[in-house]
Short mmCIF file of C-alpha atoms and ligand atoms in Angstrom, two decimals:
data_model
loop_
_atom_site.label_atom_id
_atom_site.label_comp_id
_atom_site.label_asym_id
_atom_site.label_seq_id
_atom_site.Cartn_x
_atom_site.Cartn_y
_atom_site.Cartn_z
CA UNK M 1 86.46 37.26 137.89
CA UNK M 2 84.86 34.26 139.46
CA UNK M 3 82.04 32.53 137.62
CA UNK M 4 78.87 31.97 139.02
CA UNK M 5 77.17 28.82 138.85
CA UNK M 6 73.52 29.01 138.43
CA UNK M 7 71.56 27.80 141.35
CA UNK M 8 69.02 25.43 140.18
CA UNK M 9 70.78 22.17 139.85
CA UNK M 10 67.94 19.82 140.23
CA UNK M 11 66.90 19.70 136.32
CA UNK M 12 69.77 17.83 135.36
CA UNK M 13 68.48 14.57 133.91
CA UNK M 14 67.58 13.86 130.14
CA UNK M 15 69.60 17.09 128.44
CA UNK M 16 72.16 15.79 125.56
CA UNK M 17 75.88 16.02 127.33
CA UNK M 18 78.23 18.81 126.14
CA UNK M 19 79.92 17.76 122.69
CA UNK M 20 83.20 16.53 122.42
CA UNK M 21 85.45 19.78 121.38
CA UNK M 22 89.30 20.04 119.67
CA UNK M 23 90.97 22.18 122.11
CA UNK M 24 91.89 24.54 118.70
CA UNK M 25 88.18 25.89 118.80
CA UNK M 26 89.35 27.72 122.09
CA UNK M 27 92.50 29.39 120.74
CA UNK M 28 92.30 32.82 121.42
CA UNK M 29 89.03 32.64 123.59
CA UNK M 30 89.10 33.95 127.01
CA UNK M 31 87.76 32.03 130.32
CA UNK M 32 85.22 34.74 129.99
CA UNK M 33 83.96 33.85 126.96
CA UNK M 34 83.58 30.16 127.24
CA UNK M 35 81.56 30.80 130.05
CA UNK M 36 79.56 32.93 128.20
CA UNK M 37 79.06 30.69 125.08
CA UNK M 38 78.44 27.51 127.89
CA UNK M 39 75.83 29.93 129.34
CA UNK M 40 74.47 30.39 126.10
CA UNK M 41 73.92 27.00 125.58
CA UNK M 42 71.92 26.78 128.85
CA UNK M 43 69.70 29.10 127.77
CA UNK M 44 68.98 27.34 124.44
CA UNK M 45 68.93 23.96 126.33
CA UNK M 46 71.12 22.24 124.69
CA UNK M 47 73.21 21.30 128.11
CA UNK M 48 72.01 20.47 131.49
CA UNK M 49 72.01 22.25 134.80
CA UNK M 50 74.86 20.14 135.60
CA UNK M 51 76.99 20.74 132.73
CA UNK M 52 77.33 23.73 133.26
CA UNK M 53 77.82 23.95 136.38
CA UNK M 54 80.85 21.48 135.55
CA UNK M 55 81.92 23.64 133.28
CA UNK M 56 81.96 26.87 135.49
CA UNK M 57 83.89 24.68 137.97
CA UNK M 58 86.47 23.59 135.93
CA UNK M 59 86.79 27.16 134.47
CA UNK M 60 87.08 28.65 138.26
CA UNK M 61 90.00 25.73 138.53
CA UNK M 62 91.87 26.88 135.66
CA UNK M 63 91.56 30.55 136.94
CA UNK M 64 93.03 29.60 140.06
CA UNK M 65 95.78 27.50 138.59
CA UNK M 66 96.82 30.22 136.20
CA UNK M 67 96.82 32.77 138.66
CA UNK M 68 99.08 30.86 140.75
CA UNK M 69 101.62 30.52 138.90
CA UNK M 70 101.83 34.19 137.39
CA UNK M 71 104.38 35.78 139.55
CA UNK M 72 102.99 39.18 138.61
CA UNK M 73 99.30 39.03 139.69
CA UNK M 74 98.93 41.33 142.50
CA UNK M 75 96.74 44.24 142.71
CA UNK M 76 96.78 47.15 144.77
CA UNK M 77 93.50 48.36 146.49
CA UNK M 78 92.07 50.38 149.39
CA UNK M 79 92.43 48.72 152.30
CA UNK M 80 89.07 46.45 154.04
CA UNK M 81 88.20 45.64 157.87
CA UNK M 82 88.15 41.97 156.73
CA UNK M 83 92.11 42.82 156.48
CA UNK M 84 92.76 44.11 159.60
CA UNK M 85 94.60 41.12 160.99
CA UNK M 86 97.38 40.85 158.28
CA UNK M 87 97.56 44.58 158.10
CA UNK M 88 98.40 44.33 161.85
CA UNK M 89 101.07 42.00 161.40
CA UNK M 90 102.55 43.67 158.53
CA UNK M 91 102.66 47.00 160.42
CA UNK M 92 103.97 45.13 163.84
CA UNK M 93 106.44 42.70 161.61
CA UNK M 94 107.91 45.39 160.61
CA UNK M 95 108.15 47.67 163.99
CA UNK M 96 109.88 44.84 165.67
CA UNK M 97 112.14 45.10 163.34
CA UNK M 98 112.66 48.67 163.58
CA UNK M 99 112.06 50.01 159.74
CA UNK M 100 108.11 51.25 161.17
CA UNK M 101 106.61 52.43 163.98
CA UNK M 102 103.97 50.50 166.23
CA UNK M 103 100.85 50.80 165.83
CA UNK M 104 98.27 49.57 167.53
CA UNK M 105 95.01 47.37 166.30
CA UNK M 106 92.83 50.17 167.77
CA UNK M 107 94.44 51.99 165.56
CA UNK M 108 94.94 50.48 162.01
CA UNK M 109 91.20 50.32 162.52
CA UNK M 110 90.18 54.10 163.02
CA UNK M 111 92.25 54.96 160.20
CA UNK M 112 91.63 52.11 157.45
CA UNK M 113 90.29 54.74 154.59
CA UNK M 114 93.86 55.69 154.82
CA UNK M 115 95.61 52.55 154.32
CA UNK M 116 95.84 50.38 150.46
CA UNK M 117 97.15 46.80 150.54
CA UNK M 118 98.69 44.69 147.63
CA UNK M 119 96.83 41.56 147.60
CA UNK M 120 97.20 38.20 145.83
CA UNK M 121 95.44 35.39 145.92
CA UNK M 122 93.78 36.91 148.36
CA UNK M 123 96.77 37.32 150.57
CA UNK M 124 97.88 40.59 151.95
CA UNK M 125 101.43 40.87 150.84
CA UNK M 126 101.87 44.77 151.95
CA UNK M 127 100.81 47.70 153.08
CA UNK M 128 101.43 51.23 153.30
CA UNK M 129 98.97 54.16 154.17
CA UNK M 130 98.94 57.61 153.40
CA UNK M 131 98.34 60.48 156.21
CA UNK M 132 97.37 63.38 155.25
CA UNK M 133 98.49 66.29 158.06
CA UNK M 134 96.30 69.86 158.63
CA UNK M 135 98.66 71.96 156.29
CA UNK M 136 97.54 69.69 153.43
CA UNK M 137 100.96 67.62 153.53
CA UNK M 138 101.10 63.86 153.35
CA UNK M 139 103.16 61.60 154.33
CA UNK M 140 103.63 57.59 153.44
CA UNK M 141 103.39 55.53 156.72
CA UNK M 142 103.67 52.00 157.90
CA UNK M 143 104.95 51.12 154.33
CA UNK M 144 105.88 47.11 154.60
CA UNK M 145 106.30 44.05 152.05
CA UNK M 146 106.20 40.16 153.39
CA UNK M 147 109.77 39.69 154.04
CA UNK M 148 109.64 36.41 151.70
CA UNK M 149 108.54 38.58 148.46
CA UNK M 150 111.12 41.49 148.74
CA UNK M 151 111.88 43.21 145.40
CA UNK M 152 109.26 41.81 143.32
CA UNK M 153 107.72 44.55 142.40
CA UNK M 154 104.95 45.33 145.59
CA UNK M 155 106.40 48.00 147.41
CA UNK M 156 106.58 50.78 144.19
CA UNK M 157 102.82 49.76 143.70
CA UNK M 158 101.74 50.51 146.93
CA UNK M 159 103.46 53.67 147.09
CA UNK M 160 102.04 54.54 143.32
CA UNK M 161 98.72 53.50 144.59
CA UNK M 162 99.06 56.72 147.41
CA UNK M 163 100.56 59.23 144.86
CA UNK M 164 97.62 58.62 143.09
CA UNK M 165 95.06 58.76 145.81
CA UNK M 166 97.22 62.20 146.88
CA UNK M 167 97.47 63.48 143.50
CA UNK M 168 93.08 62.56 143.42
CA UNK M 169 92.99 64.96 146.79
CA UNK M 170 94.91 67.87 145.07
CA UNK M 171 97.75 66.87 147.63
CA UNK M 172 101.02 68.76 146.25
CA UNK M 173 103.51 67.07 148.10
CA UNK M 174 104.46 63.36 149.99
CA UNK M 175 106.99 62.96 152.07
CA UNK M 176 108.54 60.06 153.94
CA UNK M 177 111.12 59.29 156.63
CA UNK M 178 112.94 56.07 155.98
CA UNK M 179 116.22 54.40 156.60
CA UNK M 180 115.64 52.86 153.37
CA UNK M 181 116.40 55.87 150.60
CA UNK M 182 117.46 53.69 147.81
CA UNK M 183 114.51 52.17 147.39
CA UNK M 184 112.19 55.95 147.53
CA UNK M 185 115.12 57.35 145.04
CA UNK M 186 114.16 54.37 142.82
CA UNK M 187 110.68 55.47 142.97
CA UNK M 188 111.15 58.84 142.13
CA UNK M 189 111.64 60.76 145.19
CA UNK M 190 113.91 63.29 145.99
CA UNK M 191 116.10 63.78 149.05
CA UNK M 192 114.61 66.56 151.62
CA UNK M 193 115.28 67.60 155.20
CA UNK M 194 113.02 67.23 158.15
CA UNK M 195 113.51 70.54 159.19
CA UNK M 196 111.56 71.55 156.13
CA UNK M 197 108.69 69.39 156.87
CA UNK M 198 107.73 71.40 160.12
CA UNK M 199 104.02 69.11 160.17
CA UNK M 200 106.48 65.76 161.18
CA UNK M 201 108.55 67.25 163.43
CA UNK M 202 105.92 68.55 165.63
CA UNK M 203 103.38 65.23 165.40
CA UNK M 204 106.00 62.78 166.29
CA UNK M 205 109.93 64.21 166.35
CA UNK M 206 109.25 66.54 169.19
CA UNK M 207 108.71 63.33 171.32
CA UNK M 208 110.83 60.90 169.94
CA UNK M 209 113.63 59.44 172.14
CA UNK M 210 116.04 59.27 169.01
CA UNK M 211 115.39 63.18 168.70
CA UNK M 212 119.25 64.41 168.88
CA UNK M 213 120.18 60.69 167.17
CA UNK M 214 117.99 61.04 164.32
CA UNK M 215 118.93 57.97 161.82
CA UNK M 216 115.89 58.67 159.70
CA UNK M 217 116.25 60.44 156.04
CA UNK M 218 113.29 62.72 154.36
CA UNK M 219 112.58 61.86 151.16
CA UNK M 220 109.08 63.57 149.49
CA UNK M 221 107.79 63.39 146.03
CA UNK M 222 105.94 66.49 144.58
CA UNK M 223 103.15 66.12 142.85
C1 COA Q 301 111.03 49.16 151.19
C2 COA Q 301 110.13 48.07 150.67
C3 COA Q 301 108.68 48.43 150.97
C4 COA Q 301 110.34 47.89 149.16
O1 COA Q 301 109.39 46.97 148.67
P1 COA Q 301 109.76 45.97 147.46
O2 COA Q 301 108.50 45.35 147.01
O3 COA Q 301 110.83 45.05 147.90
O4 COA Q 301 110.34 46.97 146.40
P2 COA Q 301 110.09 47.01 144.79
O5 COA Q 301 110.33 45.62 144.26
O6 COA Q 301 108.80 47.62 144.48
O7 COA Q 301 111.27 47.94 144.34
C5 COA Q 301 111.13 49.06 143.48
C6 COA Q 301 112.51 49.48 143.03
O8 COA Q 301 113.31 49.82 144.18
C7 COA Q 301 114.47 49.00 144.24
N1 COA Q 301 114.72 48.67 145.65
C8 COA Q 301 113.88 48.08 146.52
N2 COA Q 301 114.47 47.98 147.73
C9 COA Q 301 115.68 48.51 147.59
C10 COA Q 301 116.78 48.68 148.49
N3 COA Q 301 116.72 48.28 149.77
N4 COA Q 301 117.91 49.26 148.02
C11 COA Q 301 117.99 49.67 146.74
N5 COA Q 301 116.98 49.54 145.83
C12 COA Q 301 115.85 48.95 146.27
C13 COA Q 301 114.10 47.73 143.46
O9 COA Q 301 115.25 47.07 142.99
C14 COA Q 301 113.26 48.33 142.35
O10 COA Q 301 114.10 48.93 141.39
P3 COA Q 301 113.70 48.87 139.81
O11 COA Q 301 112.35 49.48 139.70
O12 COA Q 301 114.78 49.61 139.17
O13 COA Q 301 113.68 47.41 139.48
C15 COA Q 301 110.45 46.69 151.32
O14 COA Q 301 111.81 46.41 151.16
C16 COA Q 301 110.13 46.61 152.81
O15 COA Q 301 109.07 46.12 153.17
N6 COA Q 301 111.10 47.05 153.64
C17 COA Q 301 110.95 47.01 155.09
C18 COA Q 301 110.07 48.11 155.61
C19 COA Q 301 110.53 49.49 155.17
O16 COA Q 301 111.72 49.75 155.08
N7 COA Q 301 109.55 50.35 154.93
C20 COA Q 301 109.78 51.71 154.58
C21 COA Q 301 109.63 52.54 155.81
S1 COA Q 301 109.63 54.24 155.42
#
């Protein structure tokens, strides 16, 4: 959370300074609550304006110093507009490279409800959406992880992030076509064929120029 400094910072003359504290009275006590308990002490008027706004600062530094340096603090949430340009490169990073198809801007922005992105520290480090065809079938699309963070974790928690927004729409089964199968084994998918997933083959196989060269596995996950 990010704490809020009050506004009014003009009364900040002639209030007694914060005490001097041993760092053992905060053992155990969250950001949150020292916040609180400075806030408290607003209220009573025993610190200024000022002091607490110093203390909400340095609180907000420590946040952000922590959070830096915990490999594990990402989060996984529905896709925003305001990420439209990383989701773009994601998706197009990953085309060029042949693992995703195109898509274009025009595109990622018509169908945002559909997409969830791992962020941290406010960076977009991937992205995967979830389309959901007329026959009540999903499948997992445009799934990519920065290049730099492989294997940390991201990609399973994107792709746990859709089961659960499938499993939410009563969805029964997700599918995906990948040339990467080790990883979808690893997150609990099961081998398929295309030819049982008629919905894909007539969106996008029927005119695909790799139709007869096919170097894509299906892979779906019931639910
Ligand atoms: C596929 C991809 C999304 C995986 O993301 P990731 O964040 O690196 O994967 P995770 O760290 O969440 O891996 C989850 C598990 O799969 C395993 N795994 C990941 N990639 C793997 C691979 N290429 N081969 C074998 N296992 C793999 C991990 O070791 C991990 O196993 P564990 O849970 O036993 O530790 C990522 O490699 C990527 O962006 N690839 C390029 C685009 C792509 O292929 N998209 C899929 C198109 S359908």
């Amino acid at each position: 959370m990010t704490f809020n400094t009050p506004s009014d910072s003009a009364n900040n003359h002639g209030l007694p300074s914060i005490p001097f504290v041993s760092l053992d009275k905060f053992h155990g006590v969250s950001l949150d609550e020292i916040y609180h308990q400075a806030a408290t002490l607003r209220k009573k008027d025993q610190i200024s304006e000022g002091a607490l706004s110093r203390i909400t600062q340095a609180l907000n530094d420590v946040q952000e110093l922590l959070s830096e340096h915990t490999t594990d603090a990402f989060v996984v949430r529905k896709a925003r507009l305001s990420d439209i340009d990383a989701l773009q490169n994601m998706v197009n990073y990953w085309a060029q490279q042949g693992e995703n198809l195109p898509r274009s801007r025009e595109d990622i922005i018509r169908n945002i409800q559909s997409f969830a992105v791992c962020v941290k520290n406010s960076q977009v480090l991937g992205c995967a959406c979830l389309y959901v065809y007329d026959t009540g079938l999903a499948e997992i699309r445009s799934l990519g992880v920065n290049p730099m963070i492989q294997r940390q974790g991201q990609g399973r928690a994107i792709v746990e992030f859709l089961l659960h927004k499938a499993a939410d729409y009563e969805i029964k089964k997700v599918f995906v076509l990948t040339r990467n199968p080790d990883f979808f084994a690893r997150v609990g998918f099961k081998l398929t064929t295309i030819e049982a997933l008629p919905e894909k083959i007539r969106k996008d196989c029927d005119n695909c120029s790799k139709q007869d060269r096919c170097d894509e596995v299906a892979y779906e996950f019931n639910l």
